[in-house]
Amino acid sequence: MEKKPERFAQLTLLKASEQHYPTSPEEARLETFRNLYADRDYVIEFDCPEYTSLCPVTGQPDFGHLTVRYIPDQLCIESKSLKLFLYSFRNSNTFHEESVNTVLDAVVQCCRPRRAMVIGRFRPRGGIAINVKAVYGGEIDGF
């Protein structure tokens, strides 16, 4: 078997043969890999149309569409770890505003991007849709 390049050595989730789904955002972890193009600005965007969480008051499911957009510095987020991190909200009781800011805080903490933005567009509940945008270091234009 070919040895994994050293820059991927810390990635434990991507090729894991056994899948462990974290039960909360606190249990989940984001993994990173070295950015080979740290000398330039470029935008990475993750489009997550199947986000779910639970209302902290009623316990009913909430559904949304999250967009995570960032300009990396030295590290990039590994996408499977982000998928599992977002999945961990499925059984978490949180308001939309809190979940968007929690995701942004996790992105900033794990990879220290130059800029980052998380946008949440949540499905209507009781006739009202909620949209939330949290920004770190300045807004980022979309594609």
Coordinates of N, CA and C in Angstrom, one line a residue:
M1 N 0.8 -1.2 0.0 CA 0.0 0.0 0.0 C 0.9 1.2 0.0
E2 N 0.5 2.2 -0.8 CA 1.3 3.5 -0.9 C 1.1 4.3 0.4
K3 N 2.2 4.8 0.8 CA 2.2 5.7 2.0 C 1.5 7.0 1.7
K4 N 0.7 7.5 2.6 CA 0.0 8.8 2.5 C 1.0 9.9 2.6
P5 N 0.9 10.9 1.7 CA 1.8 12.0 1.8 C 1.7 12.7 3.1
E6 N 2.8 13.2 3.6 CA 2.8 13.8 5.0 C 1.8 14.8 5.2
R7 N 1.5 15.6 4.1 CA 0.5 16.7 4.3 C -0.9 16.2 4.6
F8 N -1.1 14.9 4.3 CA -2.4 14.3 4.6 C -2.4 13.5 5.8
A9 N -1.3 13.4 6.5 CA -1.2 12.5 7.6 C -2.2 12.7 8.7
Q10 N -2.6 14.0 9.0 CA -3.6 14.3 10.0 C -5.0 14.0 9.7
L11 N -5.3 13.7 8.4 CA -6.7 13.5 8.0 C -7.1 12.1 8.4
T12 N -8.0 12.0 9.3 CA -8.4 10.6 9.8 C -9.8 10.2 9.3
L13 N -10.6 11.2 8.9 CA -12.0 10.9 8.5 C -12.2 10.5 7.0
L14 N -11.3 11.1 6.1 CA -11.6 11.0 4.7 C -11.6 9.5 4.2
K15 N -10.7 8.7 4.7 CA -10.6 7.3 4.2 C -10.9 6.3 5.3
A16 N -11.6 6.8 6.3 CA -12.0 5.9 7.4 C -12.9 4.8 6.9
S17 N -12.6 3.5 7.2 CA -13.4 2.5 6.7 C -14.7 2.3 7.6
E18 N -14.6 2.7 8.8 CA -15.8 2.7 9.7 C -16.2 4.1 9.9
Q19 N -17.5 4.3 9.7 CA -18.1 5.7 9.8 C -18.7 5.9 11.2
H20 N -18.2 6.9 11.8 CA -18.7 7.4 13.1 C -19.3 8.7 12.9
Y21 N -20.6 8.8 13.2 CA -21.3 10.1 13.0 C -21.4 10.8 14.4
P22 N -20.8 12.0 14.5 CA -20.8 12.7 15.8 C -22.2 13.0 16.1
T23 N -22.5 13.0 17.4 CA -23.9 13.3 17.9 C -24.1 14.7 18.3
S24 N -23.1 15.6 18.3 CA -23.2 17.0 18.6 C -22.1 17.8 17.9
P25 N -22.3 19.1 17.7 CA -21.2 19.9 17.2 C -19.9 19.9 18.1
E26 N -20.1 19.7 19.4 CA -19.0 19.7 20.3 C -18.2 18.4 20.1
E27 N -18.8 17.4 19.7 CA -18.1 16.1 19.5 C -17.4 16.0 18.2
A28 N -18.0 16.7 17.2 CA -17.5 16.7 15.8 C -16.2 17.5 15.7
R29 N -15.3 17.2 14.7 CA -14.1 18.0 14.5 C -13.9 18.2 13.0
L30 N -13.4 19.4 12.8 CA -13.0 19.7 11.4 C -11.6 19.4 11.2
E31 N -11.3 18.8 10.0 CA -9.9 18.5 9.7 C -9.4 19.4 8.6
T32 N -8.1 19.6 8.5 CA -7.5 20.5 7.5 C -6.4 19.9 6.8
F33 N -6.0 20.5 5.7 CA -4.8 20.1 5.0 C -4.1 21.4 4.6
R34 N -2.8 21.3 4.3 CA -2.0 22.4 3.9 C -2.4 23.0 2.6
N35 N -2.5 24.3 2.5 CA -2.9 25.0 1.3 C -1.6 25.2 0.5
L36 N -1.6 24.6 -0.7 CA -0.4 24.7 -1.6 C -0.4 26.1 -2.3
Y37 N -1.5 26.8 -2.2 CA -1.5 28.1 -3.0 C -1.8 29.3 -2.0
A38 N -1.1 29.2 -0.9 CA -1.3 30.3 0.2 C -0.7 31.6 -0.3
D39 N 0.0 31.7 -1.4 CA 0.5 32.9 -1.9 C -0.5 33.8 -2.6
R40 N -1.7 33.2 -2.8 CA -2.7 34.0 -3.5 C -4.1 33.9 -2.8
D41 N -4.9 34.8 -3.1 CA -6.3 34.8 -2.6 C -7.2 34.0 -3.6
Y42 N -7.9 33.0 -3.1 CA -9.0 32.4 -3.9 C -10.1 31.9 -3.0
V43 N -11.2 31.8 -3.5 CA -12.4 31.5 -2.7 C -12.8 30.0 -2.8
I44 N -13.0 29.4 -1.6 CA -13.5 28.0 -1.5 C -15.0 28.2 -1.0
E45 N -15.9 27.5 -1.7 CA -17.3 27.5 -1.2 C -17.8 26.1 -1.1
F46 N -18.4 25.9 0.0 CA -19.1 24.6 0.3 C -20.6 24.9 0.3
D47 N -21.4 24.2 -0.5 CA -22.8 24.4 -0.7 C -23.5 23.2 0.0
C48 N -24.3 23.5 1.1 CA -24.8 22.4 1.9 C -26.4 22.6 2.0
P49 N -27.1 22.0 1.0 CA -28.5 22.3 0.9 C -29.4 21.4 1.8
E50 N -28.8 20.5 2.6 CA -29.6 19.6 3.4 C -29.3 19.7 4.9
Y51 N -29.0 20.9 5.4 CA -28.8 21.2 6.8 C -30.0 21.0 7.6
T52 N -29.9 20.3 8.7 CA -31.0 20.2 9.7 C -30.5 20.4 11.1
S53 N -31.4 20.9 11.9 CA -31.2 21.0 13.4 C -32.6 20.9 14.0
L54 N -32.6 21.1 15.3 CA -33.9 21.0 16.1 C -34.1 22.4 16.7
C55 N -35.4 22.8 16.7 CA -35.8 24.0 17.4 C -35.5 23.8 18.9
P56 N -34.8 24.8 19.6 CA -34.5 24.6 21.0 C -35.7 24.7 21.9
V57 N -36.8 25.2 21.4 CA -38.0 25.4 22.2 C -39.0 24.2 22.0
T58 N -39.3 23.9 20.7 CA -40.3 22.9 20.4 C -39.7 21.5 20.1
G59 N -38.5 21.5 19.8 CA -37.8 20.2 19.4 C -38.2 19.8 18.0
Q60 N -38.9 20.6 17.3 CA -39.3 20.2 15.9 C -38.1 20.4 15.0
P61 N -38.0 19.7 13.9 CA -36.9 19.8 13.0 C -36.9 21.1 12.2
D62 N -35.8 21.7 12.0 CA -35.6 22.9 11.1 C -34.7 22.5 10.0
F63 N -35.0 23.0 8.8 CA -34.3 22.6 7.6 C -33.8 23.9 6.9
G64 N -32.6 23.8 6.4 CA -31.9 25.0 5.8 C -30.9 24.6 4.8
H65 N -30.4 25.7 4.2 CA -29.4 25.6 3.2 C -28.2 26.5 3.6
L66 N -27.1 25.9 3.9 CA -25.9 26.6 4.4 C -24.9 26.8 3.3
T67 N -24.3 27.9 3.2 CA -23.2 28.2 2.3 C -22.0 28.6 3.2
V68 N -20.9 27.9 3.1 CA -19.7 28.2 3.8 C -18.7 28.7 2.7
R69 N -18.3 29.9 2.8 CA -17.4 30.5 1.8 C -16.2 31.1 2.6
Y70 N -14.9 30.8 2.1 CA -13.8 31.3 2.8 C -12.6 31.5 1.9
I71 N -11.7 32.4 2.3 CA -10.4 32.6 1.6 C -9.4 31.9 2.5
P72 N -8.8 30.8 2.1 CA -7.8 30.1 3.0 C -6.5 30.9 3.1
D73 N -5.9 30.7 4.2 CA -4.5 31.1 4.4 C -3.6 29.9 4.3
Q74 N -3.1 29.4 5.4 CA -2.2 28.3 5.3 C -2.9 26.9 5.3
L75 N -4.2 26.8 5.7 CA -4.9 25.6 5.8 C -6.2 25.6 5.0
C76 N -6.6 24.5 4.5 CA -7.9 24.3 3.9 C -8.7 23.3 4.7
I77 N -10.0 23.4 4.7 CA -10.9 22.5 5.4 C -11.1 21.2 4.5
E78 N -11.0 20.1 5.0 CA -11.3 18.8 4.3 C -12.8 18.7 4.3
S79 N -13.4 18.4 3.1 CA -14.9 18.5 3.0 C -15.6 17.4 3.7
K80 N -15.1 16.2 3.8 CA -15.9 15.2 4.6 C -16.0 15.5 6.0
S81 N -14.9 16.1 6.6 CA -15.0 16.5 8.0 C -16.1 17.6 8.2
L82 N -16.2 18.5 7.2 CA -17.2 19.5 7.3 C -18.6 18.9 7.2
K83 N -18.8 17.9 6.3 CA -20.1 17.2 6.1 C -20.5 16.6 7.5
L84 N -19.5 15.9 8.1 CA -19.9 15.3 9.4 C -20.1 16.3 10.5
F85 N -19.4 17.4 10.5 CA -19.6 18.5 11.4 C -21.1 19.0 11.3
L86 N -21.5 19.3 10.0 CA -22.8 19.8 9.8 C -23.9 18.8 10.1
Y87 N -23.6 17.5 9.8 CA -24.5 16.4 10.2 C -24.7 16.4 11.7
S88 N -23.7 16.8 12.5 CA -23.9 16.7 13.9 C -24.9 17.6 14.5
F89 N -25.3 18.6 13.7 CA -26.4 19.5 14.2 C -27.8 18.9 14.1
R90 N -27.9 17.8 13.4 CA -29.2 17.1 13.2 C -29.9 16.8 14.5
N91 N -29.2 16.5 15.5 CA -29.9 16.2 16.8 C -29.6 17.3 17.9
S92 N -29.2 18.5 17.4 CA -28.9 19.5 18.3 C -30.0 20.6 18.3
N93 N -30.3 21.1 19.5 CA -31.3 22.1 19.7 C -30.6 23.5 19.6
T94 N -30.9 24.2 18.6 CA -30.2 25.5 18.4 C -31.1 26.4 17.5
F95 N -31.0 27.7 17.8 CA -31.6 28.7 16.9 C -30.8 28.8 15.7
H96 N -31.4 29.3 14.6 CA -30.7 29.5 13.3 C -29.5 30.4 13.5
E97 N -29.7 31.5 14.2 CA -28.7 32.5 14.4 C -27.5 31.9 15.1
E98 N -27.7 31.0 16.0 CA -26.7 30.4 16.8 C -25.9 29.3 15.9
S99 N -26.7 28.6 15.1 CA -26.0 27.6 14.3 C -25.1 28.2 13.3
V100 N -25.5 29.3 12.6 CA -24.7 29.9 11.6 C -23.4 30.5 12.2
N101 N -23.5 31.1 13.4 CA -22.4 31.6 14.1 C -21.5 30.5 14.6
T102 N -22.1 29.4 15.1 CA -21.3 28.3 15.5 C -20.4 27.7 14.4
V103 N -21.0 27.6 13.2 CA -20.3 27.1 12.1 C -19.1 28.0 11.7
L104 N -19.4 29.3 11.7 CA -18.4 30.3 11.3 C -17.3 30.2 12.4
D105 N -17.6 30.2 13.6 CA -16.5 30.1 14.7 C -15.7 28.9 14.5
A106 N -16.3 27.7 14.2 CA -15.5 26.5 14.0 C -14.6 26.6 12.8
V107 N -15.1 27.2 11.7 CA -14.2 27.4 10.5 C -13.0 28.3 10.8
V108 N -13.3 29.4 11.5 CA -12.2 30.3 11.8 C -11.2 29.6 12.8
Q109 N -11.7 28.9 13.7 CA -10.8 28.3 14.7 C -10.0 27.2 14.1
C110 N -10.5 26.4 13.2 CA -9.8 25.3 12.6 C -8.8 25.7 11.6
C111 N -9.0 26.7 10.7 CA -8.1 26.9 9.6 C -7.6 28.4 9.5
R112 N -8.1 29.2 10.4 CA -7.6 30.6 10.4 C -7.6 31.2 9.0
P113 N -8.7 31.3 8.4 CA -8.8 31.8 7.0 C -8.5 33.4 7.0
R114 N -8.2 33.9 5.8 CA -8.1 35.3 5.7 C -9.4 36.0 5.9
R115 N -10.5 35.4 5.3 CA -11.8 35.8 5.4 C -12.7 34.6 5.4
A116 N -13.9 34.7 6.0 CA -14.9 33.6 6.0 C -16.3 34.2 6.2
M117 N -17.2 33.5 5.6 CA -18.6 33.9 5.7 C -19.5 32.6 5.7
V118 N -20.5 32.6 6.5 CA -21.5 31.5 6.5 C -22.8 32.1 6.3
I119 N -23.6 31.6 5.4 CA -24.9 32.1 5.1 C -25.9 30.9 5.3
G120 N -26.9 31.2 6.1 CA -28.0 30.2 6.3 C -29.3 30.7 5.8
R121 N -29.9 29.9 4.9 CA -31.2 30.2 4.4 C -32.2 29.1 4.9
F122 N -33.0 29.4 5.8 CA -33.8 28.4 6.5 C -35.2 28.4 6.0
R123 N -35.8 27.2 5.9 CA -37.2 27.0 5.4 C -38.2 27.7 6.3
P124 N -39.3 28.2 5.7 CA -40.3 28.9 6.5 C -40.9 28.0 7.6
R125 N -41.1 28.6 8.7 CA -41.8 27.9 9.8 C -42.8 28.9 10.3
G126 N -44.1 28.6 10.3 CA -45.1 29.5 10.7 C -45.2 30.7 9.8
G127 N -44.9 30.5 8.5 CA -45.0 31.6 7.5 C -43.8 32.5 7.4
I128 N -42.7 32.3 8.2 CA -41.6 33.2 8.2 C -40.3 32.4 7.9
A129 N -39.6 32.8 6.9 CA -38.3 32.2 6.6 C -37.2 33.1 7.3
I130 N -36.2 32.5 7.8 CA -35.1 33.2 8.4 C -33.8 33.0 7.6
N131 N -33.1 34.1 7.3 CA -31.8 34.1 6.6 C -30.8 34.8 7.5
V132 N -29.7 34.1 7.7 CA -28.6 34.6 8.6 C -27.3 34.6 7.9
K133 N -26.5 35.7 8.0 CA -25.2 35.7 7.5 C -24.2 36.2 8.5
A134 N -23.2 35.4 8.8 CA -22.1 35.8 9.7 C -20.8 35.9 8.9
V135 N -20.0 37.0 9.3 CA -18.8 37.3 8.5 C -17.6 37.4 9.4
Y136 N -16.5 36.9 8.9 CA -15.2 37.1 9.6 C -14.2 37.8 8.6
G137 N -13.7 38.9 9.0 CA -12.6 39.5 8.2 C -13.1 40.2 6.9
G138 N -14.4 40.3 6.7 CA -14.9 41.0 5.5 C -15.7 40.1 4.6
E139 N -16.7 40.6 3.9 CA -17.5 39.8 3.0 C -16.8 39.3 1.8
I140 N -17.3 38.2 1.2 CA -16.7 37.5 0.1 C -17.8 37.4 -1.0
D141 N -17.4 37.9 -2.2 CA -18.4 37.7 -3.3 C -18.5 36.3 -3.6
G142 N -19.7 35.9 -4.1 CA -20.0 34.5 -4.5 C -19.6 34.3 -6.0
F143 N -19.8 33.1 -6.4 CA -19.4 32.7 -7.8 C -20.6 33.1 -8.7

